[in-house]
Amino acid sequence: MTHSLPAGPACNRMVGRRLAPALALCVLALAGCASGPNADPRDPLEPYNRSMTRFNDGVDAAVLKPVATAYQQAVPAMARTGVSNFFANLGDAWSFVNNTLQLRAEGALASFFRFSTNTFLGLGGVLDVASEMGIERHKQDFGLTLGHWGVPPGPYLVLPILGPSTVRDTLALPVDAKGNLLREVTPDAPRNALYVLRAVDVRSNLLRAGEVLDSAALDKYSFTRDVFLQVRSQRAAGPGRSGDGTVRDDDDASRSDGMLPPEPAQ
């Protein structure tokens, strides 16, 4: 007797729900044998993570970077900015949900007005009218929501293709996927095209940062890990507090609520 798998979006959703938890559990099971005597306590899976980073770098060099470079060279800067604005506007809708779940009134209101303003006055988000009006972006996701309510990040974890993450953020991926408004696009062909365009847009925006990182005399893996964990810790802590929950007196404390620079390229 044969069994058939559900096709199309239903299958994708089923796989997405199961893949992230299964991946996190698998790498945690490997932690005991992967850890070295001098391992960073935040990164007990360093041997695995370095191996996965090499794999991701290979995919990036063979596919992602050439496509992103061609996109940057072929598409005018104004059009690329519009594409980035469009996807960032969709992200503001999910940031509104997560700021609300974290009881961050300022962040929730800013995200709501950003999404509303850019959607209706900015041609569906292609124009960033909200930034011109001085409404700041407070980027949040479900991993940061879990962190806000006390869930520890767990070990640093490099995911295939997706890159730097943590066990907590990996487990949050299925929820973040449900909050992605691209899921509502039908039929499948235009939705998949938008997913590809978003990936190319993200990679093209990191081309310059990647060149700087590649030319620097440092351990690229360690630098990427340390910056990623610091940024995630500060975003989860919220305005005015450091990653360990202590009060910060620096003038830029309010920037930690989703307003820090983006993570470096792989």
XYZ file of N, CA and C in Angstrom:
798
model
N 0.857 -1.191 0.000
C 0.000 0.000 0.000
C 0.888 1.233 0.000
N 0.575 2.208 -0.802
C 1.380 3.423 -0.887
C 0.700 4.554 -0.136
N 1.535 5.489 0.327
C 1.023 6.657 1.034
C 1.487 7.886 0.287
N 0.589 8.823 0.096
C 0.951 10.053 -0.607
C 1.099 11.183 0.390
N 2.013 12.104 0.082
C 2.217 13.284 0.916
C 1.352 14.418 0.408
N 0.852 15.276 1.304
C 0.090 16.430 0.858
C 0.977 17.337 0.025
N 0.421 17.904 -1.016
C 1.211 18.730 -1.926
C 0.965 20.199 -1.664
N 1.874 21.034 -2.219
C 1.691 22.478 -2.191
C 1.891 23.077 -0.820
N 1.180 24.199 -0.523
C 1.359 24.918 0.734
C 1.148 24.065 1.965
N 0.212 23.112 1.916
C -0.040 22.281 3.098
C 1.197 21.477 3.459
N 1.854 20.933 2.442
C 3.078 20.169 2.685
C 4.174 21.073 3.228
N 4.304 22.273 2.648
C 5.333 23.198 3.112
C 5.123 23.577 4.563
N 3.881 23.813 4.929
C 3.602 24.176 6.322
C 3.909 23.022 7.260
N 3.557 21.794 6.850
C 3.819 20.627 7.691
C 5.314 20.444 7.894
N 6.077 20.561 6.804
C 7.524 20.401 6.903
C 8.119 21.502 7.762
N 7.637 22.747 7.578
C 8.164 23.864 8.359
C 7.935 23.700 9.843
N 6.759 23.165 10.212
C 6.451 22.980 11.630
C 7.363 21.951 12.271
N 7.784 20.960 11.484
C 8.562 19.860 12.058
C 10.067 20.058 11.933
N 10.497 20.817 10.931
C 11.915 20.883 10.639
C 12.697 21.610 11.708
N 12.236 22.795 12.122
C 13.014 23.579 13.081
C 13.180 22.869 14.424
N 12.101 22.366 15.053
C 12.314 21.637 16.317
C 13.194 20.411 16.140
N 13.025 19.670 15.045
C 13.836 18.471 14.837
C 15.304 18.831 14.682
N 15.581 19.914 13.961
C 16.968 20.336 13.773
C 17.582 20.753 15.095
N 16.845 21.510 15.894
C 17.374 21.953 17.181
C 17.663 20.769 18.091
N 16.773 19.796 18.129
C 16.986 18.626 18.981
C 18.181 17.812 18.508
N 18.349 17.704 17.192
C 19.470 16.925 16.659
C 20.805 17.550 17.033
N 20.920 18.863 16.883
C 22.201 19.491 17.188
C 22.466 19.502 18.685
N 21.424 19.592 19.492
C 21.625 19.511 20.936
C 22.125 18.130 21.332
N 21.624 17.102 20.648
C 22.082 15.745 20.943
C 23.550 15.562 20.602
N 24.034 16.371 19.649
C 25.432 16.294 19.256
C 26.344 17.144 20.127
N 25.788 17.925 21.023
C 26.586 18.882 21.793
C 27.672 18.192 22.605
N 27.343 17.065 23.218
C 28.318 16.391 24.064
C 29.560 15.955 23.321
N 29.395 15.430 22.104
C 30.552 14.958 21.352
C 31.183 16.060 20.525
N 30.475 17.180 20.309
C 31.027 18.244 19.466
C 31.816 19.257 20.257
N 31.621 19.340 21.560
C 32.255 20.364 22.359
C 33.711 20.016 22.627
N 34.544 21.029 22.580
C 35.949 20.853 22.902
C 36.238 21.363 24.297
N 37.440 21.090 24.828
C 37.773 21.504 26.193
C 37.829 23.016 26.353
N 38.133 23.749 25.278
C 38.233 25.201 25.349
C 37.078 25.888 24.647
N 35.941 25.213 24.567
C 34.798 25.750 23.840
C 34.235 26.985 24.522
N 33.789 27.940 23.726
C 33.064 29.097 24.234
C 31.767 28.580 24.860
N 31.459 28.969 26.105
C 30.242 28.444 26.745
C 28.968 28.784 25.977
N 29.000 29.841 25.188
C 27.832 30.193 24.373
C 27.755 29.356 23.112
N 28.844 28.648 22.796
C 28.946 27.961 21.511
C 29.489 26.544 21.695
N 28.790 25.694 22.452
C 29.279 24.324 22.662
C 29.271 23.486 21.387
N 28.566 23.961 20.356
C 28.480 23.232 19.095
C 29.437 23.793 18.054
N 30.528 24.424 18.500
C 31.408 25.128 17.571
C 31.924 24.258 16.431
N 32.372 23.014 16.665
C 32.833 22.210 15.521
C 31.750 22.038 14.453
N 30.536 21.715 14.880
C 29.425 21.597 13.933
C 29.144 22.935 13.257
N 29.101 24.014 14.058
C 28.776 25.326 13.522
C 29.807 25.794 12.494
N 31.077 25.533 12.761
C 32.105 25.924 11.792
C 31.952 25.114 10.495
N 31.625 23.852 10.637
C 31.413 23.024 9.451
C 30.232 23.527 8.639
N 29.134 23.857 9.329
C 27.957 24.374 8.631
C 28.234 25.741 8.018
N 29.059 26.545 8.690
C 29.428 27.845 8.131
C 30.205 27.678 6.834
N 31.111 26.699 6.802
C 31.850 26.434 5.564
C 30.898 26.000 4.441
N 29.910 25.172 4.794
C 28.917 24.756 3.801
C 28.137 25.970 3.283
N 27.682 26.814 4.206
C 26.931 28.004 3.804
C 27.775 28.940 2.954
N 29.048 29.092 3.319
C 29.943 29.945 2.532
C 30.099 29.401 1.119
N 30.148 28.061 0.995
C 30.253 27.455 -0.321
C 29.019 27.722 -1.171
N 27.826 27.576 -0.566
C 26.584 27.859 -1.281
C 26.513 29.338 -1.648
N 26.938 30.175 -0.724
C 26.911 31.612 -0.976
C 27.820 31.980 -2.142
N 29.038 31.437 -2.132
C 29.991 31.756 -3.195
C 29.533 31.229 -4.551
N 28.857 30.070 -4.559
C 28.457 29.448 -5.814
C 27.154 30.006 -6.374
N 26.242 30.413 -5.486
C 24.906 30.792 -5.940
C 24.486 32.189 -5.471
N 24.410 32.371 -4.163
C 23.777 33.575 -3.626
C 24.526 34.854 -3.975
N 25.834 34.866 -3.747
C 26.597 36.083 -4.009
C 26.608 36.453 -5.490
N 26.836 35.510 -6.426
C 26.786 35.891 -7.845
C 25.426 36.439 -8.270
N 24.341 35.814 -7.784
C 23.003 36.291 -8.142
C 22.767 37.678 -7.556
N 23.169 37.878 -6.288
C 22.986 39.177 -5.651
C 23.817 40.254 -6.336
N 25.015 39.899 -6.757
C 25.867 40.859 -7.464
C 25.248 41.248 -8.799
N 24.749 40.267 -9.539
C 24.094 40.552 -10.820
C 22.853 41.414 -10.620
N 22.099 41.121 -9.571
C 20.905 41.913 -9.250
C 21.280 43.358 -8.953
N 22.322 43.546 -8.166
C 22.753 44.899 -7.813
C 23.224 45.666 -9.034
N 23.889 44.988 -9.950
C 24.412 45.650 -11.146
C 23.325 45.929 -12.180
N 22.297 45.076 -12.227
C 21.275 45.202 -13.267
C 20.102 46.089 -12.868
N 19.795 46.151 -11.576
C 18.612 46.880 -11.118
C 19.034 48.244 -10.570
N 18.380 49.310 -10.999
C 18.725 50.647 -10.500
C 18.570 50.744 -8.989
N 19.386 51.612 -8.391
C 19.384 51.748 -6.935
C 18.002 52.125 -6.397
N 17.292 52.986 -7.097
C 15.969 53.408 -6.628
C 15.001 52.228 -6.579
N 15.081 51.362 -7.588
C 14.203 50.193 -7.613
C 14.579 49.216 -6.501
N 15.890 49.030 -6.252
C 16.320 48.133 -5.177
C 15.861 48.665 -3.819
N 15.915 49.973 -3.654
C 15.445 50.569 -2.402
C 13.955 50.308 -2.215
N 13.199 50.412 -3.293
C 11.767 50.135 -3.213
C 11.481 48.699 -2.827
N 12.256 47.757 -3.367
C 12.093 46.345 -3.012
C 12.396 46.136 -1.532
N 13.494 46.716 -1.056
C 13.851 46.584 0.364
C 12.775 47.191 1.252
N 12.257 48.340 0.854
C 11.195 48.989 1.627
C 9.947 48.120 1.692
N 9.619 47.474 0.575
C 8.414 46.638 0.526
C 8.499 45.493 1.523
N 9.633 44.781 1.532
C 9.770 43.652 2.448
C 9.905 44.116 3.900
N 10.569 45.247 4.116
C 10.672 45.778 5.480
C 9.300 46.175 6.011
N 8.439 46.669 5.135
C 7.091 47.042 5.552
C 6.291 45.823 5.989
N 6.442 44.710 5.265
C 5.787 43.470 5.698
C 6.309 43.044 7.063
N 7.603 43.236 7.308
C 8.178 42.899 8.603
C 7.631 43.753 9.731
N 7.267 45.003 9.419
C 6.701 45.875 10.455
C 5.385 45.333 10.999
N 4.624 44.645 10.148
C 3.360 44.063 10.620
C 3.631 42.998 11.674
N 4.622 42.128 11.438
C 4.967 41.096 12.417
C 5.639 41.715 13.641
N 6.381 42.785 13.460
C 6.979 43.477 14.599
C 5.896 44.067 15.496
N 4.807 44.541 14.898
C 3.684 45.048 15.698
C 3.142 43.951 16.603
N 2.967 42.751 16.051
C 2.445 41.637 16.852
C 3.391 41.324 18.001
N 4.683 41.238 17.725
C 5.636 40.861 18.763
C 5.876 41.972 19.778
N 5.874 43.218 19.350
C 5.957 44.314 20.314
C 4.743 44.307 21.235
N 3.585 43.964 20.686
C 2.375 43.875 21.502
C 2.485 42.729 22.499
N 2.957 41.567 22.046
C 3.132 40.424 22.943
C 4.144 40.724 24.053
N 5.094 41.609 23.786
C 6.092 41.974 24.775
C 5.653 43.169 25.624
N 4.432 43.661 25.374
C 3.875 44.807 26.103
C 4.730 46.062 25.916
N 5.333 46.199 24.750
C 6.101 47.398 24.414
C 5.167 48.345 23.661
N 4.554 49.267 24.386
C 3.549 50.142 23.792
C 4.145 51.029 22.701
N 5.313 51.614 22.987
C 5.919 52.514 22.004
C 6.276 51.767 20.718
N 6.887 50.593 20.873
C 7.260 49.813 19.706
C 6.048 49.338 18.924
N 4.987 48.922 19.626
C 3.784 48.450 18.956
C 3.112 49.577 18.174
N 2.995 50.754 18.801
C 2.366 51.884 18.116
C 3.185 52.324 16.908
N 4.514 52.369 17.075
C 5.370 52.774 15.964
C 5.252 51.782 14.812
N 5.252 50.485 15.126
C 5.138 49.469 14.078
C 3.784 49.548 13.377
N 2.739 49.768 14.150
C 1.395 49.878 13.567
C 1.307 51.071 12.622
N 1.788 52.237 13.063
C 1.693 53.429 12.226
C 2.644 53.357 11.039
N 3.800 52.690 11.225
C 4.697 52.510 10.086
C 4.015 51.670 9.009
N 3.449 50.538 9.404
C 2.816 49.655 8.438
C 1.624 50.331 7.768
N 0.792 50.990 8.547
C -0.389 51.647 7.987
C -0.001 52.774 7.039
N 0.946 53.605 7.475
C 1.350 54.747 6.658
C 2.001 54.302 5.355
N 2.955 53.378 5.458
C 3.665 52.957 4.253
C 2.796 52.140 3.315
N 1.835 51.384 3.865
C 0.964 50.581 3.015
C 0.017 51.464 2.208
N -0.560 52.468 2.866
C -1.590 53.273 2.199
C -1.030 54.525 1.521
N 0.037 55.091 2.038
C 0.608 56.297 1.444
C 1.903 56.022 0.685
N 2.490 54.862 0.938
C 3.773 54.539 0.316
C 3.673 53.485 -0.755
N 2.544 53.423 -1.449
C 2.366 52.493 -2.571
C 2.624 51.051 -2.154
N 1.977 50.635 -1.070
C 2.117 49.261 -0.600
C 3.419 48.997 0.129
N 4.136 50.056 0.508
C 5.388 49.901 1.242
C 6.616 50.145 0.392
N 6.438 50.401 -0.900
C 7.584 50.656 -1.772
C 8.288 51.952 -1.368
N 7.511 52.935 -0.910
C 8.064 54.188 -0.406
C 8.008 54.179 1.119
N 9.102 54.566 1.757
C 9.170 54.577 3.225
C 8.769 55.949 3.745
N 7.477 56.229 3.630
C 6.953 57.521 4.073
C 7.089 57.666 5.582
N 6.941 56.572 6.318
C 6.979 56.629 7.786
C 8.324 57.130 8.292
N 9.410 56.690 7.674
C 10.727 57.165 8.104
C 10.884 58.652 7.835
N 10.331 59.115 6.716
C 10.374 60.549 6.416
C 9.593 61.342 7.450
N 8.601 60.707 8.067
C 7.803 61.357 9.104
C 8.437 61.211 10.485
N 9.572 60.518 10.565
C 10.267 60.363 11.840
C 9.773 59.217 12.701
N 9.020 58.274 12.120
C 8.531 57.123 12.881
C 9.582 56.024 12.796
N 10.215 55.699 13.906
C 11.309 54.734 13.905
C 10.801 53.295 13.809
N 11.674 52.452 13.270
C 11.366 51.025 13.175
C 11.812 50.317 14.450
N 10.933 49.493 15.032
C 11.234 48.690 16.218
C 11.074 47.228 15.826
N 12.122 46.660 15.270
C 12.045 45.318 14.699
C 12.066 44.253 15.795
N 11.088 43.372 15.767
C 10.991 42.292 16.736
C 10.513 41.026 16.037
N 10.822 39.875 16.615
C 10.344 38.596 16.095
C 9.966 37.711 17.276
N 9.498 36.502 16.985
C 8.997 35.665 18.069
C 10.117 35.137 18.953
N 11.312 34.943 18.391
C 12.444 34.559 19.223
C 12.733 35.610 20.283
N 12.663 36.891 19.897
C 12.874 37.969 20.854
C 11.716 38.058 21.850
N 10.520 37.705 21.402
C 9.383 37.680 22.328
C 9.586 36.610 23.403
N 10.051 35.426 22.995
C 10.356 34.390 23.977
C 11.444 34.865 24.935
N 12.466 35.545 24.400
C 13.528 36.064 25.246
C 13.022 37.103 26.222
N 12.095 37.935 25.784
C 11.528 38.969 26.669
C 10.848 38.348 27.882
N 10.223 37.193 27.680
C 9.519 36.534 28.778
C 10.365 35.470 29.464
N 11.664 35.555 29.312
C 12.570 34.766 30.138
C 13.112 33.491 29.542
N 12.790 33.187 28.279
C 13.320 31.974 27.672
C 14.774 32.226 27.261
N 15.729 31.466 27.775
C 17.145 31.697 27.436
C 17.407 31.368 25.971
N 18.414 32.008 25.383
C 18.677 31.768 23.961
C 19.195 30.382 23.656
N 19.857 29.740 24.638
C 20.461 28.447 24.365
C 21.721 28.609 23.531
N 22.322 27.514 23.105
C 23.578 27.584 22.358
C 23.433 28.295 21.016
N 24.523 28.901 20.597
C 24.631 29.456 19.254
C 24.504 28.320 18.251
N 23.816 28.571 17.152
C 23.523 27.511 16.194
C 23.519 28.079 14.785
N 24.325 27.525 13.905
C 24.348 27.940 12.503
C 23.440 27.010 11.708
N 22.439 27.571 11.064
C 21.470 26.785 10.303
C 21.880 26.686 8.837
N 21.532 25.588 8.175
C 21.809 25.493 6.742
C 21.144 26.632 5.978
N 21.903 27.327 5.172
C 21.462 28.429 4.320
C 21.065 29.664 5.143
N 20.269 29.486 6.207
C 19.765 30.620 6.981
C 20.854 31.292 7.807
N 21.882 30.553 8.200
C 23.011 31.158 8.893
C 22.852 31.247 10.396
N 23.423 32.299 11.036
C 23.476 32.402 12.498
C 22.101 32.383 13.146
N 22.009 31.661 14.245
C 20.778 31.595 15.024
C 21.144 31.121 16.421
N 20.138 30.826 17.223
C 20.303 30.157 18.506
C 19.233 29.070 18.572
N 19.330 28.187 19.556
C 18.320 27.138 19.673
C 16.932 27.745 19.883
N 16.848 28.795 20.721
C 15.556 29.441 20.959
C 14.991 30.034 19.677
N 15.827 30.741 18.927
C 15.355 31.373 17.704
C 14.991 30.336 16.645
N 15.696 29.205 16.645
C 15.370 28.132 15.701
C 13.994 27.548 16.002
N 13.714 27.331 17.285
C 12.403 26.806 17.670
C 11.288 27.804 17.373
N 11.633 29.103 17.308
C 10.639 30.137 17.024
C 10.373 30.298 15.537
N 11.193 29.694 14.686
C 11.063 29.897 13.242
C 9.682 29.520 12.689
N 9.070 28.391 13.107
C 7.747 28.076 12.565
C 6.707 29.154 12.879
N 6.812 29.772 14.063
C 5.873 30.848 14.415
C 6.160 32.080 13.570
N 7.443 32.422 13.412
C 7.792 33.561 12.561
C 7.321 33.325 11.132
N 7.407 32.083 10.669
C 6.960 31.780 9.308
C 5.455 32.028 9.162
N 4.688 31.705 10.194
C 3.245 31.953 10.152
C 2.926 33.440 10.148
N 3.831 34.245 10.727
C 3.613 35.688 10.765
C 4.080 36.408 9.518
N 4.618 35.675 8.565
C 5.096 36.276 7.321
C 3.926 36.477 6.366
N 3.636 37.717 6.011
C 2.482 38.008 5.162
C 2.619 37.461 3.754
N 3.832 37.092 3.351
C 3.999 36.486 2.036
C 3.253 35.163 1.928
N 2.984 34.519 3.061
C 2.245 33.253 3.048
C 0.839 33.431 2.477
N 0.322 34.673 2.531
C -1.040 34.917 2.076
C -1.124 35.134 0.567
N 0.027 35.225 -0.091
C 0.033 35.447 -1.540
C -0.332 34.161 -2.259
N -1.250 34.240 -3.191
C -1.636 33.092 -4.015
C -1.690 33.548 -5.467
N -1.443 32.627 -6.395
C -1.088 31.210 -6.249
C 0.380 31.023 -5.860
N 0.857 29.784 -5.977
C 2.194 29.456 -5.501
C 3.301 30.177 -6.259
N 3.167 30.308 -7.560
C 4.250 30.847 -8.390
C 4.661 32.266 -7.977
N 3.742 33.215 -7.872
C 4.161 34.553 -7.440
C 4.677 34.591 -6.003
N 4.109 33.747 -5.137
C 4.595 33.714 -3.759
C 6.037 33.229 -3.711
N 6.341 32.155 -4.427
C 7.711 31.647 -4.446
C 8.665 32.652 -5.076
N 8.197 33.371 -6.090
C 9.030 34.400 -6.715
C 9.356 35.511 -5.721
N 8.405 35.870 -4.883
C 8.646 36.894 -3.870
C 9.634 36.410 -2.815
N 9.554 35.133 -2.447
C 10.527 34.573 -1.505
C 11.942 34.661 -2.080
N 12.075 34.317 -3.352
C 13.391 34.377 -3.995
C 13.873 35.817 -4.066
N 12.998 36.724 -4.447
C 13.374 38.137 -4.534
C 13.802 38.669 -3.180
N 13.116 38.266 -2.125
C 13.501 38.728 -0.785
C 14.884 38.221 -0.419
N 15.171 36.952 -0.724
C 16.488 36.391 -0.417
C 17.592 37.130 -1.176
N 17.334 37.414 -2.448
C 18.324 38.137 -3.255
C 18.496 39.554 -2.735
N 17.407 40.189 -2.352
C 17.470 41.553 -1.806
C 18.293 41.598 -0.527
N 18.049 40.652 0.379
C 18.803 40.607 1.636
C 20.286 40.407 1.363
N 20.599 39.467 0.474
C 22.014 39.199 0.193
C 22.691 40.374 -0.503
N 21.982 41.051 -1.392
C 22.579 42.191 -2.085
C 22.862 43.338 -1.128
N 22.027 43.492 -0.108
C 22.255 44.549 0.877
C 23.462 44.264 1.765
N 23.927 43.009 1.767
C 25.061 42.623 2.602
C 26.364 42.475 1.814
N 26.330 42.786 0.523
C 27.525 42.604 -0.294
C 28.694 43.442 0.216
N 28.448 44.699 0.500
C 29.542 45.571 0.941
C 30.072 45.143 2.301
N 29.153 44.801 3.229
C 29.586 44.351 4.552
C 30.383 43.060 4.440
N 29.985 42.176 3.523
C 30.701 40.925 3.339
C 32.110 41.145 2.820
N 32.273 42.119 1.922
C 33.600 42.418 1.398
C 34.523 42.936 2.494
N 33.995 43.796 3.358
C 34.792 44.331 4.465
C 35.192 43.208 5.413
N 34.245 42.331 5.715
C 34.521 41.230 6.632
C 35.538 40.259 6.044
N 35.435 39.981 4.748
C 36.359 39.053 4.104
C 37.786 39.587 4.076
N 37.925 40.903 3.965
C 39.256 41.498 3.857
C 39.902 41.768 5.211
N 39.138 41.670 6.286
C 39.680 41.965 7.615
C 40.530 40.797 8.105
N 41.571 41.122 8.879
C 42.468 40.090 9.422
C 41.907 39.598 10.751
N 40.886 38.750 10.681
C 40.264 38.228 11.896
C 39.619 36.889 11.591
N 39.190 36.230 12.635
C 38.468 34.971 12.488
C 37.022 35.316 12.144
N 36.675 35.141 10.886
C 35.347 35.535 10.410
C 34.235 34.846 11.194
N 34.435 33.570 11.500
C 33.403 32.819 12.228
C 33.169 33.421 13.611
N 34.230 33.622 14.379
C 34.103 34.150 15.740
C 33.513 35.551 15.730
N 33.947 36.378 14.777
C 33.434 37.749 14.705
C 31.931 37.744 14.426
N 31.519 36.952 13.456
C 30.097 36.875 13.116
C 29.281 36.376 14.303
N 29.777 35.337 14.971
C 29.077 34.783 16.139
C 28.936 35.814 17.236
N 30.035 36.501 17.580
C 30.013 37.436 18.701
C 29.093 38.616 18.425
N 29.145 39.145 17.196
C 28.276 40.276 16.862
C 26.817 39.842 16.856
N 26.536 38.683 16.284
C 25.157 38.207 16.234
C 24.577 38.031 17.641
N 25.332 37.367 18.518
C 24.832 37.124 19.879
C 24.671 38.426 20.649
N 25.577 39.371 20.440
C 25.456 40.650 21.134
C 24.218 41.413 20.684
N 23.996 41.440 19.381
C 22.841 42.161 18.850
C 21.544 41.527 19.333
N 21.465 40.200 19.288
C 20.244 39.529 19.737
C 20.013 39.735 21.225
N 21.078 39.713 22.015
C 20.957 39.919 23.454
C 20.433 41.313 23.761
N 20.953 42.306 23.068
C 20.521 43.676 23.328
C 19.103 43.918 22.846
N 18.744 43.313 21.728
C 17.368 43.466 21.252
C 16.382 42.820 22.215
N 16.729 41.654 22.739
C 15.834 40.961 23.674
C 15.726 41.709 24.991
N 16.820 42.405 25.390
C 16.808 43.102 26.671
C 15.871 44.287 26.674
N 15.754 44.946 25.524
C 14.876 46.102 25.451
C 15.603 47.376 25.789
N 14.930 48.521 25.613
C 15.563 49.816 25.818
C 16.012 50.019 27.254
N 17.243 50.522 27.396
C 17.744 50.885 28.719
C 18.350 49.757 29.504
N 18.416 48.536 28.927
C 18.974 47.418 29.677
C 19.943 46.635 28.805
N 20.927 46.045 29.465
C 21.891 45.227 28.738
C 21.377 43.806 28.655
N 22.157 42.949 27.995
C 21.719 41.569 27.806
C 21.537 40.805 29.091
N 22.239 41.205 30.171
C 22.092 40.490 31.446
C 21.021 41.105 32.331
N 20.274 42.089 31.784
C 19.170 42.672 32.520
C 19.534 43.884 33.348
N 20.814 44.255 33.434
C 21.206 45.424 34.210
C 20.902 46.689 33.440
N 20.679 47.779 34.184
C 20.329 49.048 33.560
C 21.553 49.664 32.911
N 21.381 50.157 31.662
C 22.451 50.832 30.973
C 22.224 52.330 31.035
N 23.307 53.093 31.151
C 23.216 54.542 31.218
C 23.624 55.205 29.909
N 24.013 54.414 28.899
C 24.485 55.008 27.657
C 23.352 55.719 26.933
N 23.728 56.715 26.135
C 22.742 57.522 25.446
C 21.992 56.748 24.369
N 22.605 55.656 23.874
C 21.996 54.900 22.796
C 21.205 53.704 23.302
N 20.872 53.685 24.591
C 20.185 52.524 25.154
C 18.883 52.235 24.430
N 18.173 53.303 24.057
C 16.879 53.078 23.417
C 17.007 52.417 22.055
N 18.201 52.453 21.449
C 18.383 51.865 20.141
C 18.389 50.346 20.180
N 18.517 49.770 21.373
C 18.625 48.316 21.446
C 17.316 47.619 21.125
N 16.206 48.330 21.172
C 14.913 47.717 20.920
C 14.687 47.582 19.411
N 15.472 46.705 18.801
C 15.290 46.465 17.379
C 15.900 47.521 16.486
N 16.702 48.422 17.031
C 17.235 49.504 16.236
C 18.753 49.416 16.042
N 19.343 48.254 16.339
C 20.762 48.081 16.165
C 21.092 47.747 14.715
N 22.388 47.861 14.325
C 22.761 47.526 12.948
C 22.443 46.077 12.632
N 22.268 45.742 11.345
C 21.962 44.353 10.965
C 23.143 43.442 11.192
N 22.843 42.130 11.271
C 23.890 41.145 11.438
C 24.797 41.127 10.210
N 26.079 40.821 10.391
C 26.976 40.786 9.240
C 26.658 39.621 8.316
N 27.185 39.708 7.111
C 26.972 38.643 6.138
C 27.714 37.404 6.526
N 27.276 36.269 5.977
C 27.970 35.002 6.195
C 29.312 35.019 5.511
